[in-house]
PDB file of C-alpha atoms in Angstrom:
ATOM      1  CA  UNK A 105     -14.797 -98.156 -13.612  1.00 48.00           C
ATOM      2  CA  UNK A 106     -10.849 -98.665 -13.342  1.00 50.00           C
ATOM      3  CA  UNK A 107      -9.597 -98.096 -10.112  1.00 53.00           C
ATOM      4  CA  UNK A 108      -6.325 -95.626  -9.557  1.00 47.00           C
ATOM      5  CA  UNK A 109      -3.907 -95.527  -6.580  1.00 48.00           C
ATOM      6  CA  UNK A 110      -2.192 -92.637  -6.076  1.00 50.00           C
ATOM      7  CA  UNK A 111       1.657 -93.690  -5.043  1.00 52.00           C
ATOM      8  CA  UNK A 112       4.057 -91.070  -3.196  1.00 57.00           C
ATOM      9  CA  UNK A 113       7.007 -91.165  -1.539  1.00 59.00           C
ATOM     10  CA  UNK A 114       6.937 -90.340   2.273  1.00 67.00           C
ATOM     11  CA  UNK A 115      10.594 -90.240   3.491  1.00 74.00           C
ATOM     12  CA  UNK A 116      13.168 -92.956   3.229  1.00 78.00           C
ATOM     13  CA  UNK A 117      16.384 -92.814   1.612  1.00 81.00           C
ATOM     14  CA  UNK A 118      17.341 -92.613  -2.316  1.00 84.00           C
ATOM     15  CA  UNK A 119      20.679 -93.358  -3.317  1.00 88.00           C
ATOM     16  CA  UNK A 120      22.639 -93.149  -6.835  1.00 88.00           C
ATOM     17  CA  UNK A 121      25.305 -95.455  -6.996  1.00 92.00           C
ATOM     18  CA  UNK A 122      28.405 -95.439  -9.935  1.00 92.00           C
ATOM     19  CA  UNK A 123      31.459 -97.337 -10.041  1.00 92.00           C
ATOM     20  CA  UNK A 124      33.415 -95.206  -8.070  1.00 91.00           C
ATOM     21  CA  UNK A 125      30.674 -92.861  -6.197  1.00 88.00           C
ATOM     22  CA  UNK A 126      27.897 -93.104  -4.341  1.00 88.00           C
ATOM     23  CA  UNK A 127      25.814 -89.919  -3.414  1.00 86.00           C
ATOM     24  CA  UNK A 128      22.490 -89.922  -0.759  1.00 84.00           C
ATOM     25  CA  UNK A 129      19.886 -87.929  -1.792  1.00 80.00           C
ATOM     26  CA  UNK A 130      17.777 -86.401   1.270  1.00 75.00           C
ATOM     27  CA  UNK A 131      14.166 -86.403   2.044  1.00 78.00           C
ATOM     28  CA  UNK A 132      12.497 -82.458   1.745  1.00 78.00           C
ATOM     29  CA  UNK A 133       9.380 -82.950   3.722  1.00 77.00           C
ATOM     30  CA  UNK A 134       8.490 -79.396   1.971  1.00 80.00           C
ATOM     31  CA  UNK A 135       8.755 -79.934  -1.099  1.00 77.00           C
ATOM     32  CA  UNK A 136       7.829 -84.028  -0.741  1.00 74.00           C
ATOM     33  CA  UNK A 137      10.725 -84.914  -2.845  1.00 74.00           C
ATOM     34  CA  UNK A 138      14.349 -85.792  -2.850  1.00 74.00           C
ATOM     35  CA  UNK A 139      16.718 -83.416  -3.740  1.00 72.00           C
ATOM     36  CA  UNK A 140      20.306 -82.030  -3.280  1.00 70.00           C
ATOM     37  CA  UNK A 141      21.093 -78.711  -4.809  1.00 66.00           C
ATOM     38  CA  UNK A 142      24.063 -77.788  -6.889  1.00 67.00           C
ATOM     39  CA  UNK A 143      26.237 -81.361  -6.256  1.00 70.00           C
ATOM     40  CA  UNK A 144      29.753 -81.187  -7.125  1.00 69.00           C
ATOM     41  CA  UNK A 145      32.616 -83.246  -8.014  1.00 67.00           C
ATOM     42  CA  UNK A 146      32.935 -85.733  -6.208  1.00 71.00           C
ATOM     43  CA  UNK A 147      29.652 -86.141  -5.522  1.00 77.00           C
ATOM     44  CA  UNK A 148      29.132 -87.116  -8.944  1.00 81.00           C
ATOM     45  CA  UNK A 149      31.814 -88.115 -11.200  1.00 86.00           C
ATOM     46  CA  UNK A 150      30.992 -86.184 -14.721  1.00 86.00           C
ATOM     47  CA  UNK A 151      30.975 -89.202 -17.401  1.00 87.00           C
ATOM     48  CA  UNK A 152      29.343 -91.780 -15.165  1.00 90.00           C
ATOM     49  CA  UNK A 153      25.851 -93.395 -14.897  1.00 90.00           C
ATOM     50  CA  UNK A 154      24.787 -94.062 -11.613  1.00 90.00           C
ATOM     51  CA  UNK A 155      22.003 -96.589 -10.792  1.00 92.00           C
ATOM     52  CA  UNK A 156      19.133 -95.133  -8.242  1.00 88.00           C
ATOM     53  CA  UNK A 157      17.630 -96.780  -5.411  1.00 89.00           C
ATOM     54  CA  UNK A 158      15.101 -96.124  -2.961  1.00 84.00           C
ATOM     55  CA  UNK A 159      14.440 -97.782  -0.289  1.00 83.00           C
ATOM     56  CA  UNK A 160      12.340 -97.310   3.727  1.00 81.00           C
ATOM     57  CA  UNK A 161       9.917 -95.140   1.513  1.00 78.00           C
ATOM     58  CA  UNK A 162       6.671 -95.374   3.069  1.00 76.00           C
ATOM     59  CA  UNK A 163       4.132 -95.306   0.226  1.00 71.00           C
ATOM     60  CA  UNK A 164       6.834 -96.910  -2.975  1.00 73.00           C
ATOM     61  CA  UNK A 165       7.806-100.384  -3.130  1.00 77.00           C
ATOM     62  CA  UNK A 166      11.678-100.454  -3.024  1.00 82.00           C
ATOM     63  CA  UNK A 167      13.236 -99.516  -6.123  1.00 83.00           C
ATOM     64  CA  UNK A 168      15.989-100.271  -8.221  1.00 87.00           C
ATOM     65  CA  UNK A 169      17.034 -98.435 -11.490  1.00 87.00           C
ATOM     66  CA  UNK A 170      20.088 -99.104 -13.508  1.00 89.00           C
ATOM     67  CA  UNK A 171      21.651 -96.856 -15.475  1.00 89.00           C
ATOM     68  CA  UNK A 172      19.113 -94.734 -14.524  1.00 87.00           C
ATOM     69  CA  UNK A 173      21.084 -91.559 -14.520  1.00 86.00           C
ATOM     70  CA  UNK A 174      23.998 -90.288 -16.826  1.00 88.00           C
ATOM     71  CA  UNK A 175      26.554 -87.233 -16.137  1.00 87.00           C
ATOM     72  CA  UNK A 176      27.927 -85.276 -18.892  1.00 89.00           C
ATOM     73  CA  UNK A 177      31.537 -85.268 -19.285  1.00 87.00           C
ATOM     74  CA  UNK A 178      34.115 -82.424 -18.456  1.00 86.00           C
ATOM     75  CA  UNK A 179      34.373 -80.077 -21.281  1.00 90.00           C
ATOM     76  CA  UNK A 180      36.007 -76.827 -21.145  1.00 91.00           C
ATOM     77  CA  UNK A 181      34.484 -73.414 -23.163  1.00 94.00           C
ATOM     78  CA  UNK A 182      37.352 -72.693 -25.463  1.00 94.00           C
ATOM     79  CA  UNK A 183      35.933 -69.019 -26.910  1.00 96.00           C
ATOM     80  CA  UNK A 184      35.351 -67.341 -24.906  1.00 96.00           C
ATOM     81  CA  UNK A 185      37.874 -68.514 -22.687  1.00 94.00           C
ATOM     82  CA  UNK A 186      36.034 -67.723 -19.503  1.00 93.00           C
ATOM     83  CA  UNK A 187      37.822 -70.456 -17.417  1.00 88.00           C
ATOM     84  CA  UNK A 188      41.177 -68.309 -18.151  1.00 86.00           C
ATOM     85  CA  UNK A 189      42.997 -65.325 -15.499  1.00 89.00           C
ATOM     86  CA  UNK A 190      41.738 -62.423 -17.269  1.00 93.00           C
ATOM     87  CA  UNK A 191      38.331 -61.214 -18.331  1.00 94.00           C
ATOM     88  CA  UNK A 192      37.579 -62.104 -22.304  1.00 97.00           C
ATOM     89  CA  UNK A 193      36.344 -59.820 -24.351  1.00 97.00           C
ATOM     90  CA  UNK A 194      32.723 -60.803 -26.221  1.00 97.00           C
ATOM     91  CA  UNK A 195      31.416 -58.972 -28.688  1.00 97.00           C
ATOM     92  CA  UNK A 196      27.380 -58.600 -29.416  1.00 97.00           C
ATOM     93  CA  UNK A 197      27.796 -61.497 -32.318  1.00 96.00           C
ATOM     94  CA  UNK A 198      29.657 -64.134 -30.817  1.00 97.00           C
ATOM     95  CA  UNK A 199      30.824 -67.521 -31.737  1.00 97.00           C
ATOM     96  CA  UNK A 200      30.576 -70.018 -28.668  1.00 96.00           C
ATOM     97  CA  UNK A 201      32.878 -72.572 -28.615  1.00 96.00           C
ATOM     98  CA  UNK A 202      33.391 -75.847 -26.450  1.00 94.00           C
ATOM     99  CA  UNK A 203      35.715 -78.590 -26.211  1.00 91.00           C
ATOM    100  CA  UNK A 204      33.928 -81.723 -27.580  1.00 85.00           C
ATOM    101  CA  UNK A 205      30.846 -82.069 -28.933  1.00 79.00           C
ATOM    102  CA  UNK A 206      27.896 -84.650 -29.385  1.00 81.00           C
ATOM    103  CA  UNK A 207      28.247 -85.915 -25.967  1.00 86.00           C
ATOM    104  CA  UNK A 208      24.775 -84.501 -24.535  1.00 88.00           C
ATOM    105  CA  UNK A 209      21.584 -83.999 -25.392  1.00 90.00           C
ATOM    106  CA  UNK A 210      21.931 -80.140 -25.909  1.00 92.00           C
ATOM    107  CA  UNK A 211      23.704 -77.524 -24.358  1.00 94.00           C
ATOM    108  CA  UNK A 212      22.127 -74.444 -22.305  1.00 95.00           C
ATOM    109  CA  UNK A 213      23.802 -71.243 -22.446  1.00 96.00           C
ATOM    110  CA  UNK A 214      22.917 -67.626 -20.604  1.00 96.00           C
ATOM    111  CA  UNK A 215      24.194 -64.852 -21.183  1.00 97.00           C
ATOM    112  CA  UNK A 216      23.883 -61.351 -19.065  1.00 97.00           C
ATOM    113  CA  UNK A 217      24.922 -58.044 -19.916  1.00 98.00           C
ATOM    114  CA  UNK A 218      25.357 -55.943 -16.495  1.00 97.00           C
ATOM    115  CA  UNK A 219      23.649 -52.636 -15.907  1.00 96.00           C
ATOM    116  CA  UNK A 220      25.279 -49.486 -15.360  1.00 92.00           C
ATOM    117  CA  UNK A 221      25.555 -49.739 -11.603  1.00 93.00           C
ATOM    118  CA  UNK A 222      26.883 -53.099 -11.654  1.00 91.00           C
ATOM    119  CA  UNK A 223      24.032 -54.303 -10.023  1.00 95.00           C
ATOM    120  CA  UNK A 224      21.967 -56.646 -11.944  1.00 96.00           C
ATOM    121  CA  UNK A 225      21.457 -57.662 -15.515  1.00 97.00           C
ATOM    122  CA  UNK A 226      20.314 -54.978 -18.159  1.00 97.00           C
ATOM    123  CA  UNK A 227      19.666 -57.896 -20.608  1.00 97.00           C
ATOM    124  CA  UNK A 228      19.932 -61.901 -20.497  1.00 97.00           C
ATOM    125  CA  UNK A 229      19.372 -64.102 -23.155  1.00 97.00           C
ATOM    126  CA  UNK A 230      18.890 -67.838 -22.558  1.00 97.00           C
ATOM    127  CA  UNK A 231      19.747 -70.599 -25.645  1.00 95.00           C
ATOM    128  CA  UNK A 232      19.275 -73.807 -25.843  1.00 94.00           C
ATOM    129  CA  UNK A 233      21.375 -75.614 -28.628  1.00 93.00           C
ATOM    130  CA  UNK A 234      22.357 -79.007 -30.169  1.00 92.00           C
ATOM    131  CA  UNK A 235      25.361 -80.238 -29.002  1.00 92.00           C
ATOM    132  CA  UNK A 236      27.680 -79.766 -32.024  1.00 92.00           C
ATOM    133  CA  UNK A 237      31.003 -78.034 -30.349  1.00 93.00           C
ATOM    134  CA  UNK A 238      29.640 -74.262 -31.415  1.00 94.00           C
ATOM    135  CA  UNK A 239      26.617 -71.441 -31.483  1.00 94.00           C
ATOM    136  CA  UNK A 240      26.639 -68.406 -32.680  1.00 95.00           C
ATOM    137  CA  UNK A 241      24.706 -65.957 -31.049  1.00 96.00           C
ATOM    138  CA  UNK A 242      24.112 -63.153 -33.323  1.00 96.00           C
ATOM    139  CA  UNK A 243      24.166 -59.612 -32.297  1.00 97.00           C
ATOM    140  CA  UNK A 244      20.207 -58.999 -33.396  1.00 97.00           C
ATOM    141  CA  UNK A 245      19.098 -60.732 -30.196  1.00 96.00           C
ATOM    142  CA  UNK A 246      20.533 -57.716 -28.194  1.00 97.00           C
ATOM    143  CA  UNK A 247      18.128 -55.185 -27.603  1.00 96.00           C
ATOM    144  CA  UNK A 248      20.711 -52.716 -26.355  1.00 93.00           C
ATOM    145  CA  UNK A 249      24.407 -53.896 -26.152  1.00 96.00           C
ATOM    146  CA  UNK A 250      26.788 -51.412 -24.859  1.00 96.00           C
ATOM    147  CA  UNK A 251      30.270 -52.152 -25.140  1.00 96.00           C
ATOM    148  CA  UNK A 252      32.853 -52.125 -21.564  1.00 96.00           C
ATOM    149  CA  UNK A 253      30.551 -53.655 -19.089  1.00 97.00           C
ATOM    150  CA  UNK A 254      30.624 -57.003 -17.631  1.00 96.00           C
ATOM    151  CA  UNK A 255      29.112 -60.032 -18.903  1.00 97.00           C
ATOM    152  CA  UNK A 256      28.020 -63.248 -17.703  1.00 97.00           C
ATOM    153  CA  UNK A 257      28.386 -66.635 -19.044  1.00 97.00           C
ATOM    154  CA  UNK A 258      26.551 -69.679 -17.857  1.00 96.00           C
ATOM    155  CA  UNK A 259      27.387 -72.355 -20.228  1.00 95.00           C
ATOM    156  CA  UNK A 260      25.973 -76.522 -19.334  1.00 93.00           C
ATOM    157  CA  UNK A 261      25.683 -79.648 -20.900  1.00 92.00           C
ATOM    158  CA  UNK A 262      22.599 -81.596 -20.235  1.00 89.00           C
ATOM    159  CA  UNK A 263      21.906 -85.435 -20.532  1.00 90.00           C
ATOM    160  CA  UNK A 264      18.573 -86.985 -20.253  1.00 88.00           C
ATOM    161  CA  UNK A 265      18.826 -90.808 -19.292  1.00 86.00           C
ATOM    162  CA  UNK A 266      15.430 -92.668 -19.630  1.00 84.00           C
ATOM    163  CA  UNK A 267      13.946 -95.708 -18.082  1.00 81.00           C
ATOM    164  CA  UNK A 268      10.839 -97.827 -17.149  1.00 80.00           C
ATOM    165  CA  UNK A 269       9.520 -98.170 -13.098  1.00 78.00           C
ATOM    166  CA  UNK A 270       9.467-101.645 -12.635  1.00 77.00           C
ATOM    167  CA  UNK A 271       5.912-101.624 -10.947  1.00 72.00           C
ATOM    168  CA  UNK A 272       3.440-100.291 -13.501  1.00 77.00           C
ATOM    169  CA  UNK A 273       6.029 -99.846 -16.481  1.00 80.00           C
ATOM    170  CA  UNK A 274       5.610 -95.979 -16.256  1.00 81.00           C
ATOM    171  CA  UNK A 275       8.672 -93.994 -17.598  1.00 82.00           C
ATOM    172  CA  UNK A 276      10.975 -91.956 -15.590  1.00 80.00           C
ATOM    173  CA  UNK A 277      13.440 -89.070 -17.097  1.00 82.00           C
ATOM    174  CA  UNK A 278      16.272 -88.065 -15.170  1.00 81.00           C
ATOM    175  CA  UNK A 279      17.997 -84.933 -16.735  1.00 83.00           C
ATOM    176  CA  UNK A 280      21.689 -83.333 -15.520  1.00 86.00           C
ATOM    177  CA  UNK A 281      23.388 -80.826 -16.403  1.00 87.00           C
ATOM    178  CA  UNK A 282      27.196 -79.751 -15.874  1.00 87.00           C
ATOM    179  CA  UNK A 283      27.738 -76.443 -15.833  1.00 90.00           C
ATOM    180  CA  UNK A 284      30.555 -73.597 -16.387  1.00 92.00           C
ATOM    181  CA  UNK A 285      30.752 -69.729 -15.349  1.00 94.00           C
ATOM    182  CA  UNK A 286      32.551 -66.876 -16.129  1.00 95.00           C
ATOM    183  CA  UNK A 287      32.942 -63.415 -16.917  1.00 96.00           C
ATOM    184  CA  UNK A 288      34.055 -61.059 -19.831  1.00 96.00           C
ATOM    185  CA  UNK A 289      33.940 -57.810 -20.987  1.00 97.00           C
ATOM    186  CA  UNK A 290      31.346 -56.475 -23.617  1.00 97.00           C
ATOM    187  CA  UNK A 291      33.229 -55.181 -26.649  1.00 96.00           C
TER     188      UNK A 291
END
């Protein structure tokens, strides 16, 4: 019979390391993991790859992993133009539009139309796409688009960077994702 052995982290610190940033990652006894929610510039420098290490972690050797993590680079959403000083409009069949493309693994959009009361969302749609610079979201995914309300745009770049743990040769993923919001108005 082969014998398993369960291995978990139980504390210590984690650390990812670039050439010019180094962010600690803290121990969540609740959710036995590290984590760090919503990191910003500087924290992590969009176009680097950090190395990872782990270390005083009761229950994991040490660890070292290079290159084990890669941001996506700036990029700005050029239609619409929700980074600008007045609300775009966005119409039901829309062209998406971003600055570069082919620099991540795909790119995640949402998009919410607001309710009546301004409230919450009377629709959201959620695409993911390849990263090719556009997407066209046509208007037959709308159930019920109604034109002068509010809409949301969440618009990211994700990166996957893939390794090998040096103890049993098991692979790890590490995703990202940088991210963009605005708002516009439903034409």
């Amino acid at each position: 019979m082969p014998d398993f052995e369960s291995i978990d982290a139980l504390g210590g610190d984690a650390r990812f390391t670039s050439p010019t940033a180094t962010t600690a990652l803290t121990w969540n006894a609740a959710d036995v993991r590290y984590n760090n929610y919503d990191l910003r510039p500087p924290e992590f420098v969009p176009g680097e790859t950090y190395d990872i290490d782990v270390v005083n972690a009761p229950g994991i050797p040490e660890l070292h992993l290079a290159d084990a993590l890669s941001v996506p680079n700036h990029f700005s959403v050029t239609d619409p133009r929700i980074a600008g000083t007045t609300y775009p409009d966005i119409a039901a069949d829309h062209h998406f539009q971003w600055s570069t493309e082919e620099e991540g693994d795909a790119v995640l959009l949402q998009v919410g139309l607001v309710n009546d009361d301004g409230t919450a969302f009377a629709e959201e749609l959620h695409c993911a796409v390849r990263d090719t610079g556009s997407f066209w979201l046509p208007a037959d995914q709308w159930v019920d688009w109604i034109p002068g309300r509010h809409v949301h745009v969440l618009i990211g770049r994700y990166t996957t960077a893939r390794g090998l743990l040096p103890w049993n040769r098991g692979r790890i993923e590490v995703a990202s994702q940088l991210w963009y919001y605005g708002v516009g108005n439903s034409e």
